[in-house]
Short mmCIF file of C-alpha atoms in Angstrom, two decimals:
data_model
loop_
_atom_site.label_atom_id
_atom_site.label_comp_id
_atom_site.label_asym_id
_atom_site.label_seq_id
_atom_site.Cartn_x
_atom_site.Cartn_y
_atom_site.Cartn_z
CA GLU A 1 26.93 -1.20 -12.64
CA VAL A 2 27.11 -1.81 -9.11
CA GLN A 3 26.94 -5.73 -9.01
CA LEU A 4 28.05 -8.44 -5.94
CA VAL A 5 27.96 -12.32 -7.17
CA GLU A 6 27.58 -14.73 -4.88
CA SER A 7 29.26 -18.48 -5.58
CA GLY A 8 30.30 -21.74 -4.77
CA GLY A 9 27.28 -22.76 -2.48
CA GLY A 10 25.88 -26.47 -2.87
CA LEU A 11 25.03 -29.14 -0.69
CA ALA A 12 28.07 -30.47 1.79
CA GLN A 13 27.44 -33.55 4.38
CA PRO A 14 27.61 -32.50 8.70
CA GLY A 15 30.62 -31.52 9.96
CA ARG A 16 32.24 -30.89 6.33
CA SER A 17 33.98 -28.10 4.90
CA LEU A 18 32.50 -25.12 2.16
CA THR A 19 33.54 -22.37 0.38
CA LEU A 20 31.76 -19.09 -0.58
CA SER A 21 33.05 -16.35 -2.88
CA CYS A 22 31.66 -12.98 -3.71
CA ALA A 23 32.66 -11.58 -7.08
CA ALA A 24 32.52 -7.41 -6.84
CA SER A 25 31.80 -5.58 -9.16
CA GLY A 26 31.49 -1.88 -10.33
CA PHE A 27 32.76 0.37 -7.21
CA ARG A 28 36.24 0.14 -5.51
CA PHE A 29 36.10 -3.02 -3.43
CA ASP A 30 38.94 -1.44 -1.09
CA ASP A 31 37.03 1.12 -0.06
CA TYR A 32 34.51 -0.39 1.45
CA ALA A 33 33.62 -3.27 4.32
CA MET A 34 31.78 -6.22 3.39
CA HIS A 35 29.36 -8.18 4.97
CA TRP A 36 27.87 -11.89 4.49
CA VAL A 37 24.05 -12.57 5.69
CA ARG A 38 22.32 -15.41 5.37
CA GLN A 39 18.81 -16.73 5.69
CA VAL A 40 16.71 -19.93 5.84
CA PRO A 41 14.05 -20.25 3.47
CA GLY A 42 11.26 -18.57 4.79
CA LYS A 43 12.39 -17.31 7.93
CA GLY A 44 14.03 -14.10 8.81
CA LEU A 45 17.90 -12.88 8.61
CA GLU A 46 21.07 -13.59 10.36
CA TRP A 47 24.51 -11.65 9.77
CA VAL A 48 27.42 -13.92 9.83
CA ALA A 49 29.97 -11.55 9.50
CA GLY A 50 31.41 -8.66 8.34
CA ILE A 51 35.05 -7.58 7.46
CA ASN A 52 36.96 -3.97 7.02
CA TRP A 53 38.71 -2.56 4.11
CA ASN A 54 41.79 -3.67 4.97
CA SER A 55 41.08 -7.33 6.79
CA GLY A 56 41.95 -5.14 10.54
CA SER A 57 38.55 -5.50 12.05
CA ILE A 58 36.54 -8.83 11.94
CA GLY A 59 33.17 -9.68 13.47
CA TYR A 60 31.24 -12.65 13.67
CA ALA A 61 28.05 -13.91 14.41
CA ASP A 62 27.98 -16.02 18.56
CA SER A 63 26.35 -19.44 15.44
CA VAL A 64 29.35 -19.40 13.50
CA LYS A 65 32.15 -17.84 15.11
CA GLY A 66 35.23 -20.86 16.12
CA ARG A 67 33.56 -22.24 12.75
CA PHE A 68 33.30 -19.77 10.02
CA THR A 69 35.86 -17.40 9.12
CA ILE A 70 35.85 -14.44 6.55
CA SER A 71 38.37 -12.99 4.47
CA ARG A 72 39.01 -10.79 1.12
CA ASP A 73 41.75 -10.53 -1.71
CA ASN A 74 41.30 -7.06 -2.83
CA ALA A 75 43.76 -6.99 -5.92
CA LYS A 76 40.91 -9.74 -6.82
CA ASN A 77 38.25 -7.77 -5.63
CA SER A 78 36.74 -11.09 -4.55
CA LEU A 79 35.37 -11.70 -0.53
CA TYR A 80 34.50 -15.15 0.70
CA LEU A 81 33.68 -16.91 3.43
CA GLN A 82 34.92 -20.49 4.61
CA MET A 83 32.64 -22.38 5.44
CA ASN A 84 34.21 -25.46 8.56
CA SER A 85 32.46 -28.28 10.75
CA LEU A 86 29.42 -27.32 8.56
CA ARG A 87 25.72 -27.74 10.92
CA VAL A 88 22.45 -28.98 9.59
CA GLU A 89 21.13 -25.42 10.80
CA ASP A 90 23.33 -23.77 8.26
CA THR A 91 21.87 -24.68 6.18
CA ALA A 92 20.68 -21.28 4.06
CA SER A 93 20.51 -18.55 1.45
CA TYR A 94 23.77 -16.60 1.86
CA TYR A 95 24.78 -13.22 0.75
CA CYS A 96 27.13 -10.80 0.65
CA ALA A 97 26.23 -7.53 1.41
CA LYS A 98 28.34 -4.58 0.92
CA GLU A 99 28.40 -1.65 3.70
CA GLY A 100 28.35 2.16 2.86
CA LEU A 101 28.82 5.35 4.59
CA VAL A 102 27.65 8.40 4.79
CA VAL A 103 29.72 10.56 7.38
CA VAL A 104 28.35 14.27 8.55
CA PRO A 105 30.19 15.69 11.10
CA GLY A 106 29.70 13.49 14.80
CA HIS A 107 28.08 11.15 12.95
CA TYR A 108 29.08 8.70 11.03
CA PHE A 109 25.99 5.80 9.28
CA TYR A 110 26.61 2.43 7.96
CA TYR A 111 24.39 0.37 5.94
CA PHE A 112 24.11 -2.40 3.08
CA ASP A 113 23.80 -0.62 0.69
CA VAL A 114 24.28 -3.35 -2.58
CA TRP A 115 23.09 -6.70 -1.89
CA GLY A 116 23.95 -10.90 -4.22
CA LYS A 117 21.41 -13.09 -5.53
CA GLY A 118 22.76 -15.23 -2.43
CA THR A 119 24.39 -18.35 -2.84
CA THR A 120 22.64 -21.71 -1.26
CA VAL A 121 24.06 -24.20 0.67
CA THR A 122 22.40 -27.20 2.39
CA VAL A 123 23.89 -29.17 5.14
CA SER A 124 22.60 -32.51 5.38
CA SER A 125 23.40 -36.20 5.22
CA GLU B 1 24.50 -9.09 21.38
CA ILE B 2 21.79 -6.81 20.85
CA LEU B 3 18.93 -8.34 20.62
CA MET B 4 16.10 -6.71 18.16
CA THR B 5 12.13 -7.52 18.33
CA GLN B 6 9.85 -5.98 15.96
CA SER B 7 6.16 -5.74 15.86
CA PRO B 8 3.86 -6.99 14.90
CA ALA B 9 5.14 -10.06 13.08
CA THR B 10 2.41 -9.08 10.09
CA LEU B 11 0.17 -6.06 9.89
CA SER B 12 -2.24 -6.60 7.25
CA VAL B 13 -3.06 -3.16 5.59
CA SER B 14 -5.39 -2.16 2.89
CA PRO B 15 -3.66 0.13 -0.44
CA GLY B 16 -3.58 3.54 0.56
CA GLU B 17 -3.71 2.73 4.43
CA ARG B 18 -0.61 4.09 6.85
CA ALA B 19 1.03 1.43 8.20
CA THR B 20 3.12 1.38 10.88
CA LEU B 21 5.14 -1.08 12.25
CA SER B 22 8.19 -0.68 15.54
CA CYS B 23 11.91 -1.88 15.96
CA ARG B 24 12.94 -2.09 19.84
CA ALA B 25 16.21 -2.67 21.31
CA ASN B 26 17.30 -4.31 24.43
CA GLU B 27 19.87 -1.56 24.84
CA THR B 28 19.83 1.32 23.85
CA VAL B 29 22.04 1.64 19.94
CA GLY B 30 21.62 5.79 19.46
CA SER B 31 20.40 6.54 15.83
CA THR B 32 22.11 3.81 14.39
CA VAL B 33 19.38 1.75 12.91
CA VAL B 34 18.97 0.79 9.86
CA TRP B 35 14.92 -0.67 7.54
CA TYR B 36 15.33 -2.93 4.47
CA GLN B 37 12.66 -4.16 2.48
CA GLN B 38 12.46 -7.53 0.75
CA LYS B 39 10.51 -9.11 -2.00
CA PRO B 40 9.78 -12.63 -1.89
CA GLY B 41 12.85 -14.51 -4.23
CA GLN B 42 14.96 -10.92 -3.76
CA ALA B 43 17.81 -9.41 -1.47
CA PRO B 44 17.24 -7.30 0.99
CA ARG B 45 16.68 -2.98 0.27
CA LEU B 46 18.28 -0.22 1.74
CA LEU B 47 15.63 2.28 2.84
CA ILE B 48 16.34 4.15 6.14
CA TYR B 49 19.81 4.26 7.71
CA GLY B 50 20.53 6.36 10.89
CA ALA B 51 17.16 5.63 11.90
CA THR B 52 15.60 8.43 10.12
CA ASN B 53 17.57 9.04 6.40
CA ARG B 54 16.20 7.41 3.24
CA ALA B 55 18.59 5.80 1.33
CA ALA B 56 18.93 7.26 -2.38
CA GLY B 57 15.41 6.38 -4.70
CA VAL B 58 13.07 5.61 -1.79
CA PRO B 59 10.05 7.24 -1.80
CA THR B 60 9.49 10.18 0.60
CA ARG B 61 6.17 8.04 1.73
CA PHE B 62 8.61 5.83 3.59
CA GLY B 63 9.68 7.36 6.65
CA GLY B 64 12.04 6.33 10.14
CA SER B 65 12.13 8.21 13.56
CA GLY B 66 13.03 6.79 16.54
CA SER B 67 16.27 6.82 18.75
CA GLY B 68 18.14 4.75 22.06
CA THR B 69 15.39 1.78 22.31
CA GLU B 70 12.23 2.71 20.43
CA PHE B 71 12.10 3.24 16.30
CA THR B 72 9.56 3.28 13.71
CA LEU B 73 8.98 2.87 10.32
CA THR B 74 6.05 4.00 8.65
CA ILE B 75 4.40 4.05 5.40
CA SER B 76 2.50 6.74 4.23
CA SER B 77 0.47 5.80 1.44
CA LEU B 78 1.02 1.96 0.71
CA GLN B 79 1.29 1.18 -2.64
CA SER B 80 0.89 -1.97 -4.29
CA GLU B 81 4.49 -2.87 -4.07
CA ASP B 82 4.75 -1.99 -0.76
CA PHE B 83 3.84 -5.14 0.14
CA ALA B 84 6.77 -7.06 1.29
CA VAL B 85 8.50 -7.83 4.81
CA TYR B 86 10.66 -5.49 6.85
CA TYR B 87 13.82 -5.73 8.64
CA CYS B 88 15.14 -3.23 11.31
CA GLN B 89 19.15 -4.53 12.26
CA GLN B 90 21.85 -1.97 13.94
CA TYR B 91 25.01 -1.42 14.14
CA SER B 92 25.83 -0.10 17.26
CA LYS B 93 27.95 -2.99 18.12
CA TRP B 94 29.22 -6.05 16.78
CA PRO B 95 27.22 -8.46 16.10
CA ARG B 96 24.92 -6.29 13.80
CA THR B 97 22.05 -7.88 14.61
CA PHE B 98 19.02 -7.40 12.25
CA GLY B 99 14.41 -8.03 13.69
CA PRO B 100 12.84 -10.87 13.26
CA GLY B 101 10.84 -9.21 10.99
CA THR B 102 7.54 -7.20 9.89
CA LYS B 103 5.31 -8.66 7.27
CA VAL B 104 2.95 -6.05 5.43
CA ASP B 105 -0.20 -7.90 3.56
CA ILE B 106 -2.73 -6.98 1.57
CA LYS B 107 -6.27 -6.95 3.99
#
């Protein structure tokens, strides 16, 4: 079964750090790009960061750039999100998502086809 | 960054009726739009990729159309399990922005 399981969420004070992990199983982890997406309770989805299969291409939302670091360990089938200088507005559920890819002549189609259940981060003093 | 907007914010529909959800990008994104469905307490579910392609296992009542800056998700005959929030997302450029969502609720 294809599965993503996030962990590492919890309560942190503003300015502190937290590291999220995502354990992948059921697919060849090192074949796929991976992403973090967050959601404030009752609000919409916000893409946070993404990393390609070999960590050669990484991107961040402007809201977290310079504070968060995405990384992966293909040997451990794991994705990480190091969150520094946390702010109250970082409070959200954080989802790990696998990027799928379909290639047809002339077109590359990307999408997030597998999602974890999420881990909750609360930033509060 | 590319800004995605969705309308309406809430759509009230009776079971069996057709629902039409709109998504707009503030610059052209070609066909690089994906639609997701999210139910309360659940992770999002992939519905449509490449603006028009149904993902595996998605019922044929879901259809996507559009290109450039204007996109539409159509649910031809709403079933009880379709009442949810629907998000569009673009992957033309990083960051991979989502729209704010359209909530489809029961009329």
